[in-house]
Coordinates of C-alpha atoms in Angstrom, one line a residue:
M1 CA -49.4 16.7 -9.8
A2 CA -47.1 19.4 -7.8
A3 CA -45.6 22.4 -10.0
E4 CA -41.9 22.2 -11.5
N5 CA -39.6 24.6 -9.6
P6 CA -38.3 27.1 -12.8
L7 CA -35.6 27.6 -10.4
R8 CA -33.8 24.3 -9.8
L9 CA -31.9 23.1 -12.9
P10 CA -31.6 19.8 -14.0
D11 CA -28.2 18.2 -14.4
V12 CA -28.6 16.6 -18.0
L13 CA -32.4 16.9 -20.2
D14 CA -33.4 14.3 -22.1
C15 CA -32.2 10.7 -20.9
P16 CA -33.5 7.4 -19.3
V17 CA -34.7 7.9 -15.7
D18 CA -34.4 5.4 -13.6
D19 CA -37.7 5.1 -10.8
K20 CA -36.2 6.9 -8.2
G21 CA -35.4 10.3 -10.6
F22 CA -31.8 9.0 -11.5
S23 CA -30.4 8.7 -15.4
T24 CA -29.7 5.1 -16.0
S25 CA -25.7 5.1 -15.7
G26 CA -22.8 5.6 -13.6
G27 CA -20.9 2.9 -12.0
W28 CA -17.3 2.3 -11.0
K29 CA -16.1 3.6 -14.0
C30 CA -17.8 6.8 -13.9
A31 CA -16.7 6.9 -10.4
L32 CA -12.9 6.8 -11.0
L33 CA -13.5 9.1 -13.5
I34 CA -14.4 11.5 -10.7
I35 CA -12.0 10.2 -8.6
G36 CA -8.9 11.1 -11.1
V37 CA -10.6 14.6 -11.1
E38 CA -10.4 15.2 -7.2
V39 CA -6.5 13.8 -7.3
A40 CA -5.9 16.3 -9.9
E41 CA -7.7 19.1 -7.7
R42 CA -6.3 18.4 -4.2
S43 CA -3.1 18.3 -5.9
A44 CA -3.9 21.8 -6.9
Y45 CA -5.3 22.7 -3.9
Y46 CA -2.5 21.4 -1.5
G47 CA 0.0 22.6 -3.7
I48 CA -1.1 26.2 -2.5
S49 CA -1.7 25.4 1.0
G50 CA 0.7 22.8 2.2
N51 CA 3.8 25.5 1.9
L52 CA 2.2 28.8 2.0
M53 CA 3.1 28.9 6.1
A54 CA 6.5 29.3 4.2
Y55 CA 5.2 31.6 1.9
L56 CA 4.1 34.0 4.3
T57 CA 7.2 34.0 6.3
G58 CA 9.3 34.1 4.1
P59 CA 8.4 36.4 0.3
L60 CA 6.2 37.8 2.5
G61 CA 7.8 38.4 6.1
Q62 CA 5.1 37.8 8.4
S63 CA 5.8 36.8 12.2
T64 CA 5.2 33.5 13.5
A65 CA 1.7 34.0 15.1
T66 CA 0.1 36.1 12.2
A67 CA 1.0 34.0 9.4
A68 CA -0.7 31.4 11.6
E69 CA -3.8 33.2 11.7
N70 CA -3.8 34.2 8.4
L71 CA -3.4 30.5 6.8
N72 CA -6.0 29.4 9.7
F73 CA -8.9 32.1 8.9
W74 CA -8.2 31.8 5.0
S75 CA -8.6 27.9 5.5
G76 CA -11.6 27.8 7.9
T77 CA -13.5 30.3 4.9
A78 CA -11.9 27.6 1.9
W79 CA -13.9 25.0 4.1
L80 CA -16.9 26.5 4.9
L81 CA -17.6 28.0 1.7
P82 CA -19.0 24.7 0.5
L83 CA -22.1 25.3 2.3
L84 CA -22.8 28.2 0.2
G85 CA -22.0 25.6 -2.8
A86 CA -23.4 23.0 -1.6
I87 CA -26.9 25.4 -1.4
V88 CA -26.5 26.2 -5.1
A89 CA -26.1 23.3 -5.9
D90 CA -28.9 21.1 -4.5
S91 CA -31.4 24.2 -4.9
F92 CA -30.2 25.9 -8.3
L93 CA -28.0 24.9 -10.8
G94 CA -27.5 21.0 -9.9
R95 CA -24.4 19.4 -8.9
Y96 CA -22.8 18.3 -12.7
R97 CA -23.0 22.6 -13.7
T98 CA -22.1 23.8 -10.5
I99 CA -18.5 21.9 -10.6
I100 CA -18.0 23.5 -14.2
V101 CA -18.6 27.3 -12.6
A102 CA -16.7 26.5 -9.4
A103 CA -13.4 25.2 -11.7
L104 CA -13.2 28.7 -13.8
I105 CA -13.6 30.2 -10.8
Y106 CA -11.1 28.0 -9.1
I107 CA -9.0 28.4 -12.7
L108 CA -8.7 32.1 -12.5
G109 CA -7.8 32.2 -8.8
L110 CA -4.9 30.1 -9.0
S111 CA -4.1 31.8 -12.3
L112 CA -3.8 35.4 -11.2
L113 CA -2.0 33.8 -8.1
T114 CA 0.7 33.1 -9.7
L115 CA 0.8 36.4 -11.2
S116 CA 1.3 37.8 -8.1
A117 CA 4.2 35.8 -7.1
V118 CA 5.8 36.7 -10.4
L119 CA 5.5 40.4 -10.4
P120 CA 7.4 43.1 -8.7
S121 CA 6.4 44.0 -4.3
V122 CA 6.3 47.1 -2.6
R123 CA 8.2 46.9 -0.2
A124 CA 8.2 49.0 3.8
D125 CA 12.0 49.8 3.0
D126 CA 11.4 51.4 -1.0
C127 CA 9.5 53.8 0.9
Q128 CA 12.0 55.9 2.3
S129 CA 15.8 57.0 1.5
A130 CA 18.6 57.4 3.2
D131 CA 17.1 61.3 5.1
T132 CA 13.3 60.6 4.5
V133 CA 10.7 58.7 5.2
R134 CA 7.4 58.6 3.7
P135 CA 4.6 56.8 4.1
C136 CA 3.8 54.2 1.9
S137 CA 0.2 52.7 0.2
P138 CA -1.3 48.9 0.5
D139 CA 0.9 47.0 -1.7
P140 CA -1.4 46.3 -4.6
I141 CA 0.4 42.6 -5.3
L142 CA -0.3 41.9 -1.5
I143 CA -3.5 42.2 -2.5
L144 CA -3.6 40.7 -5.3
F145 CA -2.7 37.9 -3.7
F146 CA -5.0 38.2 -0.9
F147 CA -7.8 38.6 -3.7
A148 CA -7.1 35.4 -5.7
L149 CA -5.9 33.6 -2.8
Y150 CA -9.5 33.8 -2.1
L151 CA -10.6 33.8 -4.8
V152 CA -9.8 29.6 -4.8
A153 CA -11.0 29.7 -1.6
F154 CA -14.4 30.4 -3.2
G155 CA -13.9 28.3 -6.3
Q156 CA -13.4 25.3 -4.0
G157 CA -16.3 26.0 -2.3
G158 CA -18.9 25.3 -4.6
F159 CA -16.3 22.5 -6.2
R160 CA -15.1 20.2 -3.4
P161 CA -18.8 18.6 -1.7
C162 CA -20.3 18.6 -5.4
V163 CA -17.8 16.8 -7.1
Q164 CA -17.7 14.3 -4.2
A165 CA -21.5 14.0 -3.5
F166 CA -21.8 13.5 -7.6
G167 CA -18.9 10.9 -7.2
A168 CA -21.1 8.6 -4.6
D169 CA -24.4 9.6 -7.0
Q170 CA -22.8 7.0 -9.2
F171 CA -24.5 4.3 -7.1
D172 CA -27.2 3.7 -5.9
G173 CA -27.9 3.5 -2.6
Q174 CA -31.1 1.9 -2.1
D175 CA -29.8 -1.4 -3.9
P176 CA -27.4 -3.7 -0.8
E177 CA -24.4 -4.2 -3.5
Q178 CA -24.2 -1.0 -4.2
R179 CA -24.3 0.3 -0.8
K180 CA -21.2 -1.4 -0.1
A181 CA -19.4 -0.2 -3.4
M182 CA -20.9 3.4 -2.1
S183 CA -19.0 2.7 1.1
S184 CA -15.8 1.5 -0.4
F185 CA -16.1 4.2 -2.8
F186 CA -15.5 6.5 0.4
N187 CA -12.8 4.8 1.3
W188 CA -10.8 4.8 -2.3
W189 CA -11.9 8.5 -2.7
N190 CA -9.8 9.6 -0.2
C191 CA -6.4 6.9 -0.6
G192 CA -6.4 8.1 -4.3
V193 CA -6.9 11.7 -2.8
N194 CA -3.9 11.1 -0.8
A195 CA -1.4 8.7 -3.0
G196 CA -1.9 11.8 -5.8
V197 CA -1.0 14.1 -2.8
V198 CA 2.2 11.8 -2.0
V199 CA 3.5 12.0 -6.1
I200 CA 3.1 15.9 -6.0
F201 CA 3.7 17.2 -2.8
P202 CA 7.1 17.1 -2.8
V203 CA 8.6 18.4 -6.5
L204 CA 6.3 21.2 -5.8
N205 CA 7.7 22.0 -2.4
Y206 CA 11.0 21.4 -3.7
I207 CA 10.3 23.9 -6.7
Q208 CA 8.6 26.6 -3.9
D209 CA 11.7 26.3 -1.8
N210 CA 14.6 25.9 -4.0
L211 CA 13.6 27.3 -7.9
N212 CA 10.3 29.9 -8.1
W213 CA 7.6 30.7 -6.4
G214 CA 5.7 31.7 -9.5
F215 CA 6.5 28.5 -11.1
G216 CA 5.2 26.4 -8.2
F217 CA 1.9 28.1 -8.2
G218 CA 1.8 27.7 -11.5
I219 CA 1.9 24.3 -11.8
P220 CA -1.5 24.1 -9.5
C221 CA -2.9 26.0 -11.8
I222 CA -2.3 24.2 -14.5
F223 CA -3.7 20.7 -12.8
M224 CA -7.1 22.7 -11.9
A225 CA -7.4 23.0 -15.6
G226 CA -6.6 19.2 -16.5
A227 CA -8.7 18.2 -13.8
L228 CA -11.9 20.5 -15.6
L229 CA -11.3 18.6 -18.7
I230 CA -10.9 14.7 -17.4
F231 CA -14.3 15.4 -15.6
L232 CA -16.0 16.7 -19.0
L233 CA -15.0 13.4 -20.6
G234 CA -17.3 11.5 -18.5
T235 CA -20.2 13.4 -18.9
K236 CA -22.4 11.2 -21.8
K237 CA -21.7 8.6 -19.0
Y238 CA -22.3 9.7 -16.1
R239 CA -25.2 9.3 -13.6
Y240 CA -27.3 11.9 -12.9
S241 CA -30.0 13.6 -10.1
I242 CA -32.8 14.5 -13.0
G243 CA -35.6 15.0 -9.9
R244 CA -37.7 18.2 -9.8
E245 CA -39.1 19.9 -6.3
E246 CA -42.1 21.3 -5.9
E247 CA -39.9 23.5 -4.0
L248 CA -36.0 24.0 -3.2
P249 CA -34.9 22.0 -0.9
I250 CA -33.3 24.2 1.9
L251 CA -36.6 26.8 1.8
R252 CA -39.1 23.9 1.8
I253 CA -36.8 22.3 5.8
D254 CA -36.4 26.5 6.9
Q255 CA -40.3 26.5 6.9
V256 CA -40.9 23.3 8.8
F257 CA -38.6 25.7 11.9
V258 CA -40.5 29.0 11.2
A259 CA -43.6 26.5 10.9
A260 CA -43.0 25.0 15.1
L261 CA -42.2 28.6 16.1
R262 CA -45.2 30.2 14.9
N263 CA -47.2 27.2 16.2
W264 CA -45.4 26.9 19.6
R265 CA -48.2 27.8 21.8
I266 CA -51.4 26.0 19.8
S267 CA -52.7 22.9 21.2
P268 CA -51.5 19.6 19.2
A269 CA -55.8 19.4 19.5
T270 CA -55.6 21.0 15.9
S271 CA -55.8 19.1 13.0
F272 CA -52.5 18.0 11.7
K273 CA -51.9 17.7 7.7
E274 CA -52.1 14.5 6.2
D275 CA -50.1 12.7 3.9
A276 CA -50.8 9.5 2.7
S277 CA -47.7 8.5 1.5
F278 CA -45.2 9.4 4.3
T279 CA -45.6 9.4 8.2
V280 CA -43.5 10.5 11.4
S281 CA -41.0 8.5 12.8
R282 CA -41.6 6.2 15.2
R283 CA -38.2 5.3 15.7
N284 CA -38.6 7.8 18.4
P285 CA -41.6 10.0 18.1
E286 CA -40.1 12.4 21.0
Q287 CA -37.3 13.5 19.7
F288 CA -37.2 16.7 18.2
E289 CA -40.8 17.0 19.4
F290 CA -41.4 20.8 19.6
L291 CA -40.7 20.3 15.1
N292 CA -44.2 18.3 15.2
K293 CA -45.9 21.4 15.4
A294 CA -44.9 22.4 11.9
L295 CA -47.9 19.6 11.3
L296 CA -50.6 22.3 12.8
E297 CA -53.0 23.6 10.2
I298 CA -54.9 26.8 11.7
N299 CA -58.0 26.7 9.6
G300 CA -60.3 29.9 9.3
S301 CA -57.9 32.5 10.7
E302 CA -56.3 34.9 9.0
E303 CA -53.0 33.7 9.8
S304 CA -53.7 30.6 7.2
R305 CA -50.5 28.9 6.1
R306 CA -49.3 26.1 4.6
A307 CA -49.3 22.9 7.5
S308 CA -46.0 21.3 6.5
T309 CA -45.9 17.8 5.7
P310 CA -44.7 14.8 8.1
R311 CA -42.1 13.8 5.5
E312 CA -41.0 17.7 6.1
V313 CA -41.0 17.4 9.5
E314 CA -38.7 14.4 9.4
E315 CA -36.5 16.0 6.9
A316 CA -35.6 18.5 9.6
K317 CA -35.3 16.1 12.4
A318 CA -33.0 14.2 10.2
L319 CA -30.7 17.5 9.8
L320 CA -31.6 17.7 13.5
R321 CA -29.9 15.1 14.6
L322 CA -26.5 15.6 13.0
V323 CA -25.3 18.4 14.9
P324 CA -24.1 17.0 17.9
T325 CA -21.6 15.1 16.1
W326 CA -20.9 18.1 13.9
I327 CA -20.1 19.9 17.3
T328 CA -18.3 17.1 19.2
C329 CA -15.5 16.8 15.9
L330 CA -14.2 20.2 16.5
I331 CA -11.2 19.7 18.1
F332 CA -10.2 17.4 15.8
A333 CA -10.2 20.0 13.4
I334 CA -7.6 22.0 15.6
V335 CA -5.7 19.1 15.9
S336 CA -5.5 18.9 11.8
S337 CA -5.1 22.2 11.2
Q338 CA -1.8 22.4 13.0
V339 CA -0.2 20.4 10.7
G340 CA 0.2 23.0 7.4
T341 CA 1.2 25.6 10.4
F342 CA 3.2 24.6 14.0
F343 CA 3.9 21.2 12.8
T344 CA 6.0 22.3 9.8
R345 CA 7.9 25.2 11.8
Q346 CA 9.0 23.0 14.2
A347 CA 10.2 20.8 11.5
R348 CA 12.1 24.0 10.3
T349 CA 14.2 24.1 13.0
M350 CA 15.4 20.3 13.2
N351 CA 18.2 18.8 11.5
R352 CA 16.3 17.9 7.7
S353 CA 19.2 16.1 5.5
I354 CA 18.6 13.1 3.8
S355 CA 22.3 13.4 2.7
E356 CA 25.7 15.9 2.9
H357 CA 24.2 18.1 0.2
L358 CA 20.7 17.6 0.5
E359 CA 17.5 17.9 3.0
F360 CA 14.0 17.7 2.5
P361 CA 11.3 20.9 2.9
A362 CA 9.5 21.2 6.1
A363 CA 6.4 21.2 4.1
S364 CA 7.4 17.7 3.4
I365 CA 6.7 16.1 6.9
Q366 CA 2.9 16.3 5.8
L367 CA 3.6 13.8 3.4
S368 CA 2.3 11.2 6.2
I369 CA 0.0 11.9 6.7
P370 CA -1.4 10.8 3.1
V371 CA 1.0 8.6 3.1
A372 CA -0.4 6.7 6.1
V373 CA -4.1 7.2 4.2
T374 CA -2.6 5.4 1.2
V375 CA -1.5 2.6 3.0
L376 CA -4.2 2.2 5.8
V377 CA -7.2 2.4 3.6
P378 CA -6.7 -0.8 1.0
I379 CA -6.2 -2.7 5.1
Y380 CA -9.1 -1.1 6.5
D381 CA -10.8 -2.0 3.0
R382 CA -9.8 -5.4 2.2
V383 CA -9.1 -6.5 5.3
F384 CA -10.7 -5.2 8.3
V385 CA -14.3 -4.5 7.0
P386 CA -14.5 -7.6 5.4
V387 CA -13.7 -9.2 8.9
A388 CA -16.0 -7.3 11.1
R389 CA -18.4 -7.4 9.0
R390 CA -18.8 -11.0 9.3
L391 CA -18.9 -10.6 12.7
T392 CA -21.6 -7.4 12.6
G393 CA -23.6 -8.4 10.3
E394 CA -23.3 -4.1 9.2
H395 CA -22.5 -3.6 5.5
S396 CA -19.1 -1.7 6.6
G397 CA -17.6 -3.5 9.2
I398 CA -18.7 -1.5 11.9
T399 CA -21.0 1.9 11.7
M400 CA -20.3 5.3 10.8
L401 CA -20.3 6.6 14.2
Q402 CA -17.9 3.9 15.5
R403 CA -15.4 5.1 12.8
I404 CA -15.4 8.6 13.3
G405 CA -15.1 7.4 17.6
T406 CA -12.0 5.9 17.0
G407 CA -10.5 8.5 14.8
L408 CA -10.9 10.6 17.4
F409 CA -9.9 8.2 20.4
L410 CA -6.4 8.5 18.0
S411 CA -6.3 12.1 17.6
A412 CA -6.2 12.4 21.1
V413 CA -3.0 10.1 21.3
A414 CA -1.5 12.4 18.6
M415 CA -1.8 15.1 20.8
V416 CA 0.5 13.3 23.5
V417 CA 2.8 12.6 21.3
A418 CA 3.4 15.2 19.6
A419 CA 3.7 17.4 22.9
L420 CA 6.1 14.4 24.1
I421 CA 8.3 15.2 21.3
E422 CA 8.1 18.4 21.9
I423 CA 10.0 18.6 25.2
K424 CA 12.2 16.4 23.4
R425 CA 13.2 19.3 20.9
L426 CA 13.4 21.9 23.3
K427 CA 15.7 19.7 25.7
T428 CA 17.7 19.1 22.7
A429 CA 17.8 22.7 21.9
E430 CA 19.0 23.4 25.9
E431 CA 21.3 20.9 26.2
Y432 CA 23.9 22.3 22.2
G433 CA 22.5 25.9 23.6
L434 CA 20.8 26.8 21.2
V435 CA 18.1 28.5 22.5
D436 CA 18.7 31.6 21.3
M437 CA 19.8 31.3 17.6
P438 CA 16.2 30.3 16.3
N439 CA 18.2 30.1 12.9
A440 CA 20.2 27.6 14.1
T441 CA 19.8 24.0 12.6
I442 CA 18.7 21.7 16.4
P443 CA 20.7 18.3 16.2
M444 CA 17.0 16.4 16.5
S445 CA 15.9 14.0 13.0
G446 CA 12.9 15.8 11.6
W447 CA 12.0 12.0 11.6
W448 CA 11.1 12.3 15.4
L449 CA 8.2 14.7 14.0
I450 CA 6.4 11.1 11.8
P451 CA 4.9 9.7 15.0
Q452 CA 2.2 12.0 15.7
L453 CA 1.8 12.8 11.6
V454 CA 1.5 9.0 11.4
L455 CA -1.5 8.7 14.0
I456 CA -3.3 11.4 12.6
G457 CA -3.0 9.7 9.7
A458 CA -4.6 6.8 10.9
A459 CA -7.3 8.9 12.5
D460 CA -8.3 10.0 9.9
V461 CA -9.1 7.1 7.3
F462 CA -11.4 6.7 11.0
T463 CA -12.7 9.8 11.2
I464 CA -12.6 12.2 8.3
I465 CA -13.7 9.0 5.9
G466 CA -16.4 8.6 8.5
L467 CA -17.1 11.7 8.6
Q468 CA -17.9 12.0 4.8
E469 CA -19.9 8.8 4.7
F470 CA -22.1 9.8 7.6
F471 CA -22.9 13.3 6.7
Y472 CA -23.5 12.2 2.2
D473 CA -26.1 9.2 3.9
Q474 CA -28.0 11.0 6.4
V475 CA -29.2 13.9 5.1
P476 CA -32.6 13.5 2.7
G477 CA -31.8 12.8 -0.8
E478 CA -31.9 16.5 -1.8
L479 CA -29.4 17.4 0.2
K480 CA -26.8 15.8 -0.6
S481 CA -24.2 18.3 -1.5
V482 CA -25.3 20.0 1.5
G483 CA -24.8 16.8 3.7
L484 CA -20.9 16.7 2.3
S485 CA -20.4 20.4 3.1
L486 CA -21.4 19.8 6.8
F487 CA -18.1 17.7 6.4
L488 CA -16.0 20.4 5.2
S489 CA -17.5 23.0 7.4
V490 CA -16.4 21.3 10.5
V491 CA -12.8 21.7 9.3
G492 CA -13.6 25.0 8.6
A493 CA -14.6 25.9 11.6
G494 CA -12.5 24.0 13.5
N495 CA -9.5 26.2 11.5
F496 CA -11.2 28.9 12.6
L497 CA -11.4 28.2 16.4
S498 CA -7.4 26.9 15.6
G499 CA -6.6 30.3 14.5
F500 CA -9.2 32.2 17.2
L501 CA -7.2 29.8 19.6
V502 CA -3.7 30.6 18.8
S503 CA -4.9 34.8 19.0
V504 CA -5.8 34.0 22.8
I505 CA -2.9 32.3 23.6
D506 CA -0.5 34.5 22.1
K507 CA -2.3 37.9 23.0
T508 CA -2.2 36.3 27.4
T509 CA 1.0 35.0 27.1
G510 CA 2.8 37.3 25.3
K511 CA 5.7 38.3 23.2
D512 CA 7.7 35.2 24.3
G513 CA 4.6 33.1 25.3
W514 CA 4.0 29.7 24.1
F515 CA 3.9 30.9 20.2
A516 CA 7.2 33.0 20.0
N517 CA 9.0 33.8 17.2
N518 CA 11.5 31.9 18.3
L519 CA 10.1 28.4 18.6
N520 CA 13.4 27.1 21.1
R521 CA 11.5 29.8 23.4
A522 CA 8.0 29.1 22.9
H523 CA 6.0 26.4 24.6
L524 CA 4.3 24.7 21.5
D525 CA 4.2 21.2 24.3
Y526 CA 1.5 23.9 26.6
F527 CA -0.1 24.0 23.6
Y528 CA 0.0 19.9 22.6
W529 CA -1.3 19.0 26.4
L530 CA -4.3 21.6 25.6
L531 CA -5.0 20.0 22.8
A532 CA -4.8 15.9 24.1
F533 CA -6.9 17.7 27.1
L534 CA -9.7 19.1 24.7
N535 CA -9.8 16.0 22.4
V536 CA -11.1 14.0 25.6
V537 CA -13.6 16.3 26.7
Q538 CA -14.5 16.0 23.0
L539 CA -14.1 12.3 22.6
V540 CA -16.7 12.1 26.3
A541 CA -19.0 14.2 24.4
F542 CA -19.5 12.4 21.6
L543 CA -19.9 8.7 22.9
Y544 CA -22.2 10.1 24.6
F545 CA -24.8 11.7 22.0
A546 CA -23.4 8.8 19.3
K547 CA -25.4 6.5 22.0
S548 CA -28.7 7.5 21.5
Y549 CA -28.2 9.1 17.8
I550 CA -31.2 7.0 15.7
Y551 CA -29.4 6.0 11.9
N552 CA -31.4 6.9 8.9
R553 CA -31.3 4.0 7.2
G554 CA -30.4 3.7 3.2
S555 CA -31.8 7.6 3.4
A556 CA -35.3 7.1 3.9
V557 CA -36.1 10.4 4.2

């Protein structure tokens, strides 16, 4: 009998366990409770991130390009940290404990962020008098702000991948009926989250823009505390993973690559490690064939080491199969990152009047995306999927990669529309003589930005939800949190790439180039055309790799 790994803590103790290593609870009631937890957490997150561009360029006085770079870097960090949180969860603490610890860190970060917004800040003009200018030390409030901001990123890095994987764990993916329910779970997860953001986001934006930033940051802190309390309510009803591994899953897979590299010169005639319970995949035996050398046993040698098992090799191959999909979705993530930066900046220059004395906040245009998702997900789940299921025989209507590819196409269309609308905005500014008046309102309705945002929302219904299901479903069984963190890391890497791209273009085109502070003299339309072209290239590459992808059905690895 294999020795238990003392580092890996089970989610719970002393509860009934089924033959797959899960406690015998869960189901839709628990899943819906967890969706409620995520609604509260996402409301907190987007309550901070959604209007962060306005805070950076307003109270903090940063330029458009600098604020965009800072926002992209922070967003990228926030979306990449789930990789660390997922490894901790899958290898050490378990998802349940990781969620609780991460939520506490999250709440601390939001509390410090609120504190940084209410304390007085040291400005450059405070360091000079009428006759002299004395050097200023770094503003401690600004340091506190960025420390708190990255603490929030760290907390959500542990919370986000684990809570969604924990929600999906409430269903048995090996049971045909529950597998359908799991596919629907990802749809309703995103529908619920987006519906919550639609309700909360405009209220927070109004408070932040018109009342008080401290209050506007404090409310998300209350939401996050509420999310933790809601999560704890279901402790006795959740379906937990109880299994303990002989080795940490990540280390076990890492050893496959190390062994394959160590044995790369050895003849395959050497004996292979046998495993009666598992055989190397015959779906495509030549795929990643170099990893099969990890199965070689070197006997009678000073370098004798344990050979990998066929199951371990197949787990490593399963992870490698995900890499092309991960890479070919990065441009999609770059497009998504423009919503909170340049789309919002465009809206601030346009007519946002609802009535004579009331206008909607610029950041509120971002609501078009969650509104589109909230409307389209029920249609997709209740109308499209049943019809497509009868035609294709797929439990989810269309395959996961077909779903992702459809979203990539819609993303390219969205960028074309965005470029055309920006051209119209620039022409309107020129026609009314407002080119050199950056603070003037261009007589063009902000509603013109809605089509591109609705298209991005539609793309999210296909690609974002498709990626969530794909990475959860296709990773080895013990690495479900890591699987969802891979999806999140696509978005994180896209944010970093967006920040890098903006920085390079800004330095190349100069002060009055594509990203000039005066958007009426900038050329965001050129940037959007570039993204549209990159989207097309991305789609072609995605289709090439998707054509040869072989699904790991039922996560049998």
